[in-house]
Coordinates of N, CA and C in Angstrom, one line a residue:
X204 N 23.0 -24.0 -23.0 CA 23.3 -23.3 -24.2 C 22.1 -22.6 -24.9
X205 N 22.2 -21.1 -25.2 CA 20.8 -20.6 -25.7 C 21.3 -20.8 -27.3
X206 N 20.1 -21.2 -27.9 CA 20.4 -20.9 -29.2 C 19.0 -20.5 -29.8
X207 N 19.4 -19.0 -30.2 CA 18.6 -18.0 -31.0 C 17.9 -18.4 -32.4
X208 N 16.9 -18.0 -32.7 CA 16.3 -18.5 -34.0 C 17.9 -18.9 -35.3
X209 N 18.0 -17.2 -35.5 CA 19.2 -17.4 -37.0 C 19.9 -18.6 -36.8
X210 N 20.6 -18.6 -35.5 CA 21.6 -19.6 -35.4 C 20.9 -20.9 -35.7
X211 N 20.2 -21.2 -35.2 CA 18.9 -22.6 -35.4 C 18.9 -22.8 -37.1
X212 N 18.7 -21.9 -37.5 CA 18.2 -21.9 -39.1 C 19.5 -22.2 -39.6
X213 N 20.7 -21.4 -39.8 CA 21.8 -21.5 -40.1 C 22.0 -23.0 -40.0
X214 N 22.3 -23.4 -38.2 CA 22.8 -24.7 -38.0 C 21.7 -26.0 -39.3
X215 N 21.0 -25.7 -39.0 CA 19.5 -26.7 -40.1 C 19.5 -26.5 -41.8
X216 N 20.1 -25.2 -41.7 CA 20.8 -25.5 -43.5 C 21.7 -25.9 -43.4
X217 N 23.1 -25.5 -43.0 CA 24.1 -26.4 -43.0 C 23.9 -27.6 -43.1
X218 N 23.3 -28.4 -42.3 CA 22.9 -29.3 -42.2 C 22.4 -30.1 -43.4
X219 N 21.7 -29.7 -43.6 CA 21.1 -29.5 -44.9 C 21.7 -29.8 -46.6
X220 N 22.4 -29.3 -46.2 CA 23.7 -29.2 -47.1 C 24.0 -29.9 -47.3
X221 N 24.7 -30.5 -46.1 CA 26.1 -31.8 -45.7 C 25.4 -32.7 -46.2
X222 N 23.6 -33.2 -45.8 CA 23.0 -34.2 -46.6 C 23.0 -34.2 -48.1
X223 N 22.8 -32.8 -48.2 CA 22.3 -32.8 -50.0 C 24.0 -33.3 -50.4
X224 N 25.0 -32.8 -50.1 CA 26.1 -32.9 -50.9 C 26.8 -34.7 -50.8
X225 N 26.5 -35.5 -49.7 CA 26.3 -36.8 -49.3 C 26.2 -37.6 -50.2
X226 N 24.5 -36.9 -50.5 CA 23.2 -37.5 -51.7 C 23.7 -37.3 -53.0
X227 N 24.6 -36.2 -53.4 CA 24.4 -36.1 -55.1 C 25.7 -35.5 -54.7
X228 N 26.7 -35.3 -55.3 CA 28.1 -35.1 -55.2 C 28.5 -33.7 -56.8
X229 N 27.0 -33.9 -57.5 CA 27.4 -33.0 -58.7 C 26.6 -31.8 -58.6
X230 N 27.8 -30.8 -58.7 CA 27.3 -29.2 -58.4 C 26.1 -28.6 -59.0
X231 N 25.0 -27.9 -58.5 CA 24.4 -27.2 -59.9 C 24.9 -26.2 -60.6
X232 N 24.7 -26.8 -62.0 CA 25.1 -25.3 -63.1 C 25.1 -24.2 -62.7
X233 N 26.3 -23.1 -62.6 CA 26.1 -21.9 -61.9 C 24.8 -21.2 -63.2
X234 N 24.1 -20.3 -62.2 CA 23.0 -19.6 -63.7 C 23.2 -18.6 -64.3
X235 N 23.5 -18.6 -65.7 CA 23.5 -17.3 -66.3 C 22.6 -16.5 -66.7
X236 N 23.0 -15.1 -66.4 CA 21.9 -13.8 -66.6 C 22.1 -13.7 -68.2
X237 N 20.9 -13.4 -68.5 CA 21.1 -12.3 -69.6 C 21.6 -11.0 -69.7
X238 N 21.9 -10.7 -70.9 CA 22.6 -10.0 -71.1 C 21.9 -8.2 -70.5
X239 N 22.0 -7.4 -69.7 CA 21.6 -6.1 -69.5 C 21.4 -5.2 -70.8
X240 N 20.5 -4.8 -71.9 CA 21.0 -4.0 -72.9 C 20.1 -2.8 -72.8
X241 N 19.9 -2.4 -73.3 CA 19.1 -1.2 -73.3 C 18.7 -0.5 -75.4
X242 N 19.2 -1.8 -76.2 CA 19.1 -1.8 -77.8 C 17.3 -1.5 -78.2
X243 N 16.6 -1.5 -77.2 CA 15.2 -1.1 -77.5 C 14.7 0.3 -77.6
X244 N 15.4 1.3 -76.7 CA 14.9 2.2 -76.3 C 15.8 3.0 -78.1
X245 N 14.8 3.8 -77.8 CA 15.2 5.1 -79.2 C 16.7 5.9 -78.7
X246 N 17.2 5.7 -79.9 CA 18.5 6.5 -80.0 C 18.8 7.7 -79.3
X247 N 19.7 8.9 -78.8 CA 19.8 10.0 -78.6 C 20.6 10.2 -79.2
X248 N 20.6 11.2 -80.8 CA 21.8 11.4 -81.3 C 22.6 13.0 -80.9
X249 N 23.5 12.5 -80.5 CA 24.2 13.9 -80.2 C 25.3 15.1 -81.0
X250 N 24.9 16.2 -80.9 CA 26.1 17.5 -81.9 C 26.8 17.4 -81.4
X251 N 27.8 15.9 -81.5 CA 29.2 15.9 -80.8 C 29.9 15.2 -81.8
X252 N 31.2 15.2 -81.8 CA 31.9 14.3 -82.7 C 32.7 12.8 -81.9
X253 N 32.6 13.1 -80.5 CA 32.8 12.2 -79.7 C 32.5 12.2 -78.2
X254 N 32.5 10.7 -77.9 CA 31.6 10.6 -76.6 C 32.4 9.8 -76.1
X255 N 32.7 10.2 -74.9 CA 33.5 9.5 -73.4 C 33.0 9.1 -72.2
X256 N 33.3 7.7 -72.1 CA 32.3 6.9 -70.9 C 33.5 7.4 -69.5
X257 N 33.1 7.8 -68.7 CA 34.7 8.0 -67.7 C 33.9 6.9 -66.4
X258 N 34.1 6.1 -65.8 CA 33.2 4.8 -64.9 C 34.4 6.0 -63.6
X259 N 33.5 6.5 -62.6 CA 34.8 6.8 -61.7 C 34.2 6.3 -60.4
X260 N 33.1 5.2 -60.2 CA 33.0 4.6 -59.2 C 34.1 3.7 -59.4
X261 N 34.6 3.8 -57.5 CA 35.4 2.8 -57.0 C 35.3 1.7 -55.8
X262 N 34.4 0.7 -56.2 CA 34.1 -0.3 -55.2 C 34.5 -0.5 -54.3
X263 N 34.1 -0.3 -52.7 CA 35.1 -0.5 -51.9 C 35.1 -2.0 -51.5
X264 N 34.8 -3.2 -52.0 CA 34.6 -4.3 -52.2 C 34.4 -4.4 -50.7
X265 N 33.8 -3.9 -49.6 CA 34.0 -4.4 -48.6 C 32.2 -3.9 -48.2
X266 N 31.6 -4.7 -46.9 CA 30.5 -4.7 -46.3 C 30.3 -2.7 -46.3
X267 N 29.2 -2.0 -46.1 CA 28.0 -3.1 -46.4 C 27.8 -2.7 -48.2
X268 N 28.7 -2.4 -48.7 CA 28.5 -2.2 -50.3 C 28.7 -4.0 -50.5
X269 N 28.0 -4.1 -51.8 CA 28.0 -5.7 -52.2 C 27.5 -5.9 -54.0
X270 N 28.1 -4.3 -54.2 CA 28.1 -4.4 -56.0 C 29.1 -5.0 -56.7
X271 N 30.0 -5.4 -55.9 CA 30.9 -6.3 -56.4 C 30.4 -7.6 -56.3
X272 N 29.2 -8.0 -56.2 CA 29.0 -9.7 -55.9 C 27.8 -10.0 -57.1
X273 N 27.3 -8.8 -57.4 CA 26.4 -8.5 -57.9 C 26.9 -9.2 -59.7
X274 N 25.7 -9.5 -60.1 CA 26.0 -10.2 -61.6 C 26.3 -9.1 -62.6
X275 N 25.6 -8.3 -62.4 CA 26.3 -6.8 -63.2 C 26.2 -5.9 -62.2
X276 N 26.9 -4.9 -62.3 CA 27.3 -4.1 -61.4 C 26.4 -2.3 -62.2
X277 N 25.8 -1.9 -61.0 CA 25.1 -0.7 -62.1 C 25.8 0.3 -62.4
X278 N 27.4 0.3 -62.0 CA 27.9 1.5 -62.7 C 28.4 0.8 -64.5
X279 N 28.0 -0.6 -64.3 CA 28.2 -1.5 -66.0 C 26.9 -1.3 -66.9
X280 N 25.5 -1.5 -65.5 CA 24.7 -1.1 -66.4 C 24.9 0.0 -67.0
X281 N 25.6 1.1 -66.6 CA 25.2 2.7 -66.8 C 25.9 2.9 -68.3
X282 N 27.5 1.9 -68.3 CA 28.1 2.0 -69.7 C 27.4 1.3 -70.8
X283 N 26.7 0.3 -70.5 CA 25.9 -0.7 -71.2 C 24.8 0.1 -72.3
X284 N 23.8 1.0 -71.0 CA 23.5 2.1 -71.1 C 23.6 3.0 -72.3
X285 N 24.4 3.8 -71.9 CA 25.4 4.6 -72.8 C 25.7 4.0 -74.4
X286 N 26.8 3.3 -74.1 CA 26.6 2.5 -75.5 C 25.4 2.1 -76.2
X287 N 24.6 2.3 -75.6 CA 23.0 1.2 -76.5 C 22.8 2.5 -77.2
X288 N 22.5 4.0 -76.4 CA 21.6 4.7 -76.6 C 22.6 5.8 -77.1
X289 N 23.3 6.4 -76.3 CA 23.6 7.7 -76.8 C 25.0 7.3 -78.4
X290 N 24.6 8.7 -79.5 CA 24.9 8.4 -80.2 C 25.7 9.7 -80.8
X291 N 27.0 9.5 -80.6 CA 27.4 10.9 -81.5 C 27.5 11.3 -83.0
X292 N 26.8 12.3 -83.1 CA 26.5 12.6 -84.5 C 26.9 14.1 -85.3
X293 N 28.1 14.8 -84.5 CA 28.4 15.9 -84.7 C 29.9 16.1 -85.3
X294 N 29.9 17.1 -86.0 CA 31.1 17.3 -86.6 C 32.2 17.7 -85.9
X295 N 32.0 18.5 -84.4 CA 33.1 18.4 -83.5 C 32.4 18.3 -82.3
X296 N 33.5 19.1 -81.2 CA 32.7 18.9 -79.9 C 32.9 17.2 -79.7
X297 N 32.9 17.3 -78.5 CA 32.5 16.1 -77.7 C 31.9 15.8 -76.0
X298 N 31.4 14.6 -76.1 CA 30.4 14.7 -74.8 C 31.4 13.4 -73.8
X299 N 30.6 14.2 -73.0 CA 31.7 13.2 -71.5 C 30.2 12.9 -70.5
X300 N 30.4 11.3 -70.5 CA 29.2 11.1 -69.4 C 29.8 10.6 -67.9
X301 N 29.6 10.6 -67.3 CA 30.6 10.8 -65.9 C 30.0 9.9 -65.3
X302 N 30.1 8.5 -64.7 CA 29.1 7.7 -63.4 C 29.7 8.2 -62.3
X303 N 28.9 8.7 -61.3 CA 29.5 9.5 -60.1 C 28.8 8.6 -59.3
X304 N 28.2 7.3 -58.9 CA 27.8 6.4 -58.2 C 27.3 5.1 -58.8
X305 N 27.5 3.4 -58.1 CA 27.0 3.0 -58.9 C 26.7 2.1 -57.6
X306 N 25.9 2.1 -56.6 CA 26.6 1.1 -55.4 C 25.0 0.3 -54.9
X307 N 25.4 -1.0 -54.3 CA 24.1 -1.5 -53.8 C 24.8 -2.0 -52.4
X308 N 23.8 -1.2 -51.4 CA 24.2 -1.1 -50.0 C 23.2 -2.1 -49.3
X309 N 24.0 -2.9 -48.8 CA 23.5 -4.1 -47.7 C 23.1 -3.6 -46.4
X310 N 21.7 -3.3 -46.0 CA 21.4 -2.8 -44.3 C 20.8 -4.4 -44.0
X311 N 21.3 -4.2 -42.8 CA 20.5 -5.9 -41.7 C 19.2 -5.0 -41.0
X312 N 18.1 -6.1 -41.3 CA 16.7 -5.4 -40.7 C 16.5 -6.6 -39.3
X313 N 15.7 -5.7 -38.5 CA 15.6 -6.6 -37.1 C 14.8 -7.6 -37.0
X314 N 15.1 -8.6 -36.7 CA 14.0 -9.9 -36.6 C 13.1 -9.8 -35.4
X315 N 11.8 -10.6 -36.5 CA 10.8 -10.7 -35.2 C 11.1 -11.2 -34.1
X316 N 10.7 -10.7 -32.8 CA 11.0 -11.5 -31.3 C 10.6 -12.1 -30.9
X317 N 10.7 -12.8 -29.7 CA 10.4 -14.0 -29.1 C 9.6 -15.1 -29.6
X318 N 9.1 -15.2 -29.2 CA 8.7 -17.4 -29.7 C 7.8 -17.4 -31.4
X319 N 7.0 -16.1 -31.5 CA 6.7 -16.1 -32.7 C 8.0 -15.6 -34.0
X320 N 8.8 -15.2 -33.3 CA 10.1 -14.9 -34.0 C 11.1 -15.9 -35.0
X321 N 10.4 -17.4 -33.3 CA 11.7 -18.4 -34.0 C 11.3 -18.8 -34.9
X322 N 9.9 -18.8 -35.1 CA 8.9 -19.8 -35.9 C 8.7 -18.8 -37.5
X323 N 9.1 -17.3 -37.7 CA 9.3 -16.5 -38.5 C 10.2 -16.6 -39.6
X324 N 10.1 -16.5 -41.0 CA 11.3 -16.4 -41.6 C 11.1 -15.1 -42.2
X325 N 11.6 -14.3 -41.5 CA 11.9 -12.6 -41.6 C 12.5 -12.5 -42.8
X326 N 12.2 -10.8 -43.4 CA 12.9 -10.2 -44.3 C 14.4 -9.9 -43.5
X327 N 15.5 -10.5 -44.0 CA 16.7 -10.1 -43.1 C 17.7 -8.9 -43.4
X328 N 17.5 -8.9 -44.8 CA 18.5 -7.4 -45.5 C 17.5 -7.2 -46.7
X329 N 18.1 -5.8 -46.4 CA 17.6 -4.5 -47.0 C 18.5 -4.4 -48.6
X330 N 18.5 -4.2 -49.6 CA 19.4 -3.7 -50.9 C 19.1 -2.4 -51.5
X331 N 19.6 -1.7 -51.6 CA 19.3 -0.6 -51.8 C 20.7 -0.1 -53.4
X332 N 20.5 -0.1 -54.5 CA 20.8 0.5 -55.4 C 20.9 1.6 -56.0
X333 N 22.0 2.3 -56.2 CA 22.1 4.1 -56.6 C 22.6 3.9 -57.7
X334 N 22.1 4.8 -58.5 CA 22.8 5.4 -59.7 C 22.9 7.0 -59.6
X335 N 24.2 7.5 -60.2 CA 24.3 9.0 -60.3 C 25.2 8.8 -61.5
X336 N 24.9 9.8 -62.8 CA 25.4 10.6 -63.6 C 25.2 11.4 -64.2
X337 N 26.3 11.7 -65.1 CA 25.9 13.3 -65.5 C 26.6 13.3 -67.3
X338 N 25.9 14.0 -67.7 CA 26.8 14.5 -69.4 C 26.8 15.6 -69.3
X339 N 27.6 16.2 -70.0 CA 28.3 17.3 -69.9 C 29.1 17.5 -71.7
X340 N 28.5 18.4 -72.0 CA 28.9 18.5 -74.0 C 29.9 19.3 -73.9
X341 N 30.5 19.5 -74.9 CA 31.6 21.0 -75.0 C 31.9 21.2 -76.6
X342 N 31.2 22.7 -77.1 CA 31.8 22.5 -78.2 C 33.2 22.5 -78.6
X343 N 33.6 23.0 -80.5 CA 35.1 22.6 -80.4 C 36.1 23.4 -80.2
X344 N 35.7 24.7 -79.0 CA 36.6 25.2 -78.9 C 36.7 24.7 -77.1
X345 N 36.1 23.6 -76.9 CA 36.4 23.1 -75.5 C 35.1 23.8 -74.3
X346 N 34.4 24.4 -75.0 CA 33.1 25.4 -74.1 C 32.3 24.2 -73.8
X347 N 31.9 24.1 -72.4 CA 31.1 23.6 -71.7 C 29.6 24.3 -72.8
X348 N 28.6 23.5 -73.6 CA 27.6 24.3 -73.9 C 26.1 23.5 -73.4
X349 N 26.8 22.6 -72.3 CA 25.2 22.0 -72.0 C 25.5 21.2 -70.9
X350 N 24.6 20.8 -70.0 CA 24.4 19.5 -68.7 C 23.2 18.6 -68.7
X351 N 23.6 17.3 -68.0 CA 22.4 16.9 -68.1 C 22.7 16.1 -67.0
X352 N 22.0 15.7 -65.7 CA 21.9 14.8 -65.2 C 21.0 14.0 -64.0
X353 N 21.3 12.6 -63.9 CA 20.0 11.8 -63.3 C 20.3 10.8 -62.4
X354 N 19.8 10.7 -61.4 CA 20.1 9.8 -60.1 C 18.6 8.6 -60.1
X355 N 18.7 8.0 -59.9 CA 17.7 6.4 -59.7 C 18.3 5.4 -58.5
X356 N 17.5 5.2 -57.6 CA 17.6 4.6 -56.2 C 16.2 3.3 -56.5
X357 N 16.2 2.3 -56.3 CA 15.7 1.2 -55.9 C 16.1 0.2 -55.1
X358 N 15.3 -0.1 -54.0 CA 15.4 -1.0 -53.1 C 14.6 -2.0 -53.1
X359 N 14.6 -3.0 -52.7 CA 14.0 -5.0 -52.4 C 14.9 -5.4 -51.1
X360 N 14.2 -6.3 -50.7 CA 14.4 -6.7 -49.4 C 14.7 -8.4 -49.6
X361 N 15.3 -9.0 -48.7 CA 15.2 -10.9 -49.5 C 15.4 -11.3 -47.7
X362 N 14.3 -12.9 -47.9 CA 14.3 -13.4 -46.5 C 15.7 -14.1 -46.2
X363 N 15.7 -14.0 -44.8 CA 16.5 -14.8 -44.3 C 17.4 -16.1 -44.4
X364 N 16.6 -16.9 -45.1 CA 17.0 -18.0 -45.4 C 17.6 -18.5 -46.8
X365 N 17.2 -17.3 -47.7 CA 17.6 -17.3 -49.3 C 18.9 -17.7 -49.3
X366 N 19.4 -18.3 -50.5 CA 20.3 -18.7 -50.8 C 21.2 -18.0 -51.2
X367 N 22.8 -17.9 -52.1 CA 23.4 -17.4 -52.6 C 23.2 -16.6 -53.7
X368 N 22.6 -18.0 -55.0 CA 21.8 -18.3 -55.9 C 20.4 -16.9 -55.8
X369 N 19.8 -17.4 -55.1 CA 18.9 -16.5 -55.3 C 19.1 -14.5 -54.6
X370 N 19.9 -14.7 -53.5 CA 20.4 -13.2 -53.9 C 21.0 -12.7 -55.0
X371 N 22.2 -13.5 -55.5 CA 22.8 -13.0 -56.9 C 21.3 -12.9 -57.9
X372 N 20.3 -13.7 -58.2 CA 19.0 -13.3 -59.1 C 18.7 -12.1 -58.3
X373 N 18.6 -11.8 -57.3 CA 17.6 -10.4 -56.5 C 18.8 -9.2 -56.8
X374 N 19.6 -9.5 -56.9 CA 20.7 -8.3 -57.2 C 20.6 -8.0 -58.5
X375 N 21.0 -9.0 -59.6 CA 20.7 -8.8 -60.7 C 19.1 -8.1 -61.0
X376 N 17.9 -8.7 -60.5 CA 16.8 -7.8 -61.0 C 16.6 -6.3 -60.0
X377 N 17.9 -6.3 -58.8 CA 17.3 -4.8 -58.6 C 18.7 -4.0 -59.4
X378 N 19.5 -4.2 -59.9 CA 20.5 -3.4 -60.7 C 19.4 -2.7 -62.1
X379 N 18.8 -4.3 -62.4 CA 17.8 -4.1 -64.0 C 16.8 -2.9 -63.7
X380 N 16.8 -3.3 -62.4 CA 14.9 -2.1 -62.1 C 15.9 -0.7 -62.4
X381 N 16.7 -0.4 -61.0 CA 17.6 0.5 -61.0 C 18.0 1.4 -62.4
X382 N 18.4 0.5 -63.0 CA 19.3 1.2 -64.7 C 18.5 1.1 -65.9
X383 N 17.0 0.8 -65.4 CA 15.8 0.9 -66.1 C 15.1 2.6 -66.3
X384 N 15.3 2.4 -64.6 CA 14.6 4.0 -64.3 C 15.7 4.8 -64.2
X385 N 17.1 4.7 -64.2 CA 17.8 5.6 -64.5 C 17.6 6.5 -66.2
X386 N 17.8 5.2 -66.8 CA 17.4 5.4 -68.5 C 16.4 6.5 -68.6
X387 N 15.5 6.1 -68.2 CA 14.0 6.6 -68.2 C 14.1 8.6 -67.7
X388 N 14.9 8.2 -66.3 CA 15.2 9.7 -66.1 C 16.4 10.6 -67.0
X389 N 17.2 9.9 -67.4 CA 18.4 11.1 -68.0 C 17.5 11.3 -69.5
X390 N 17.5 10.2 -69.9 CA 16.5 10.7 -71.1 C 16.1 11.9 -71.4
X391 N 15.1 11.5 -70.1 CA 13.7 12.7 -70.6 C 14.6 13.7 -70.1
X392 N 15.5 14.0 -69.3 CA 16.7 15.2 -68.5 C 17.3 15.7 -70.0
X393 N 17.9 14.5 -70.5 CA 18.8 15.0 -71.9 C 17.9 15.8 -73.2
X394 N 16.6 15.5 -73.6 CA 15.7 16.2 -74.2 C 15.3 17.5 -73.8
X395 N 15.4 17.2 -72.4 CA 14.7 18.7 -71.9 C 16.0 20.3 -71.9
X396 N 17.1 19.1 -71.0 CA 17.7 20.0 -70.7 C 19.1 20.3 -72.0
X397 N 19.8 19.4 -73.3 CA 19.9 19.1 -74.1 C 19.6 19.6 -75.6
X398 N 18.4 20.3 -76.0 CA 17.4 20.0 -76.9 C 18.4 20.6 -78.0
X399 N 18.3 21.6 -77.7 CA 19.6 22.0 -78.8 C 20.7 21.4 -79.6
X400 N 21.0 20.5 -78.7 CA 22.6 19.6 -78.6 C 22.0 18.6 -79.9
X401 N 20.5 18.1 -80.0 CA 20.1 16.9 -80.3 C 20.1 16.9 -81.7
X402 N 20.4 15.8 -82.7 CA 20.2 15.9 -83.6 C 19.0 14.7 -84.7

């Protein structure tokens, strides 16, 4: 019977397990994240009299997307987002922010080979995190009078052997990086491209 490094490791946590769970019978506390906000960053007040979150990512809860496992999901950062910062401040008109992506895509990276391979604990997957949206104002006779929008991609990598536990933490801090520098980009997008609209 050949048995390959992963399988070796797998079989030795398992293992692993069945001892720990033998030994102590009481689960650990699942861990809670903090809350995602974005209440620090300066306001954008907008010449709108109302503002529309529309979320039109649709998870396909299946491999290799895995933003549904994720502790926040960045199309939530993005409303989270939204709510913190943008702020309508206009007598009519209103703004529509659109998430047109919000996904963290699982690639498998190839393990080191032969005998220094087995003895390796390799980076095994890849995470890769997108954001895409957009605003779009209209004054009050329904006129499109402005656009604005910003995409943010961050990736991390986690070893082979990691836990559950610690991927759900590595998901959670690449969603944070991700809808950090999304912020960062529509922002300065909404200023530039916006300026008018701003109040």
């Amino acid at each position: 019977m050949t048995l390959d490094r992963r399988s070796f490791m797998t079989t030795a946590l398992a293992a692993t397990g069945l001892v720990g769970l033998s030994a102590c019978t009481t689960p650990n506390p699942a861990p809670i994240y903090p809350d995602l906000t974005f209440q620090g960053r300066p306001p954008l007040r907008l010449n709108v009299a109302d503002l529309q979150i529309i979320n039109e990512v649709v998870p396909p809860l299946a491999a290799p997307n895995v933003e549904h496992l994720a502790p926040v999901a960045p199309a939530a950062a993005v409303e989270r987002w939204a709510a913190d910062v943008l702020q309508p401040a206009g007598a009519t008109g209103r703004g529509i922010l659109a998430i047109r992506q919000g996904s963290i895509i699982e690639e498998k990276l190839a393990p080191t080979g032969g005998v220094k391979g087995f003895f390796t604990i390799d980076q095994s997957e890849r995470y890769t995190a997108t954001i895409v949206a957009q605003l779009d104002l209209f004054d009050g006779a329904n006129r499109r009078v402005g656009e604005a929008r910003a995409e943010a991609t961050h990736f991390v990598t986690i070893a082979e052997d990691a836990s559950l536990t610690e991927r759900e933490a590595l998901w959670y801090g690449l969603v944070e990086k991700a809808a950090q520098d999304f912020a960062v980009t529509m922002e300065e997008t909404i200023r530039q491209e916006l300026a008018p609209h701003l109040r």
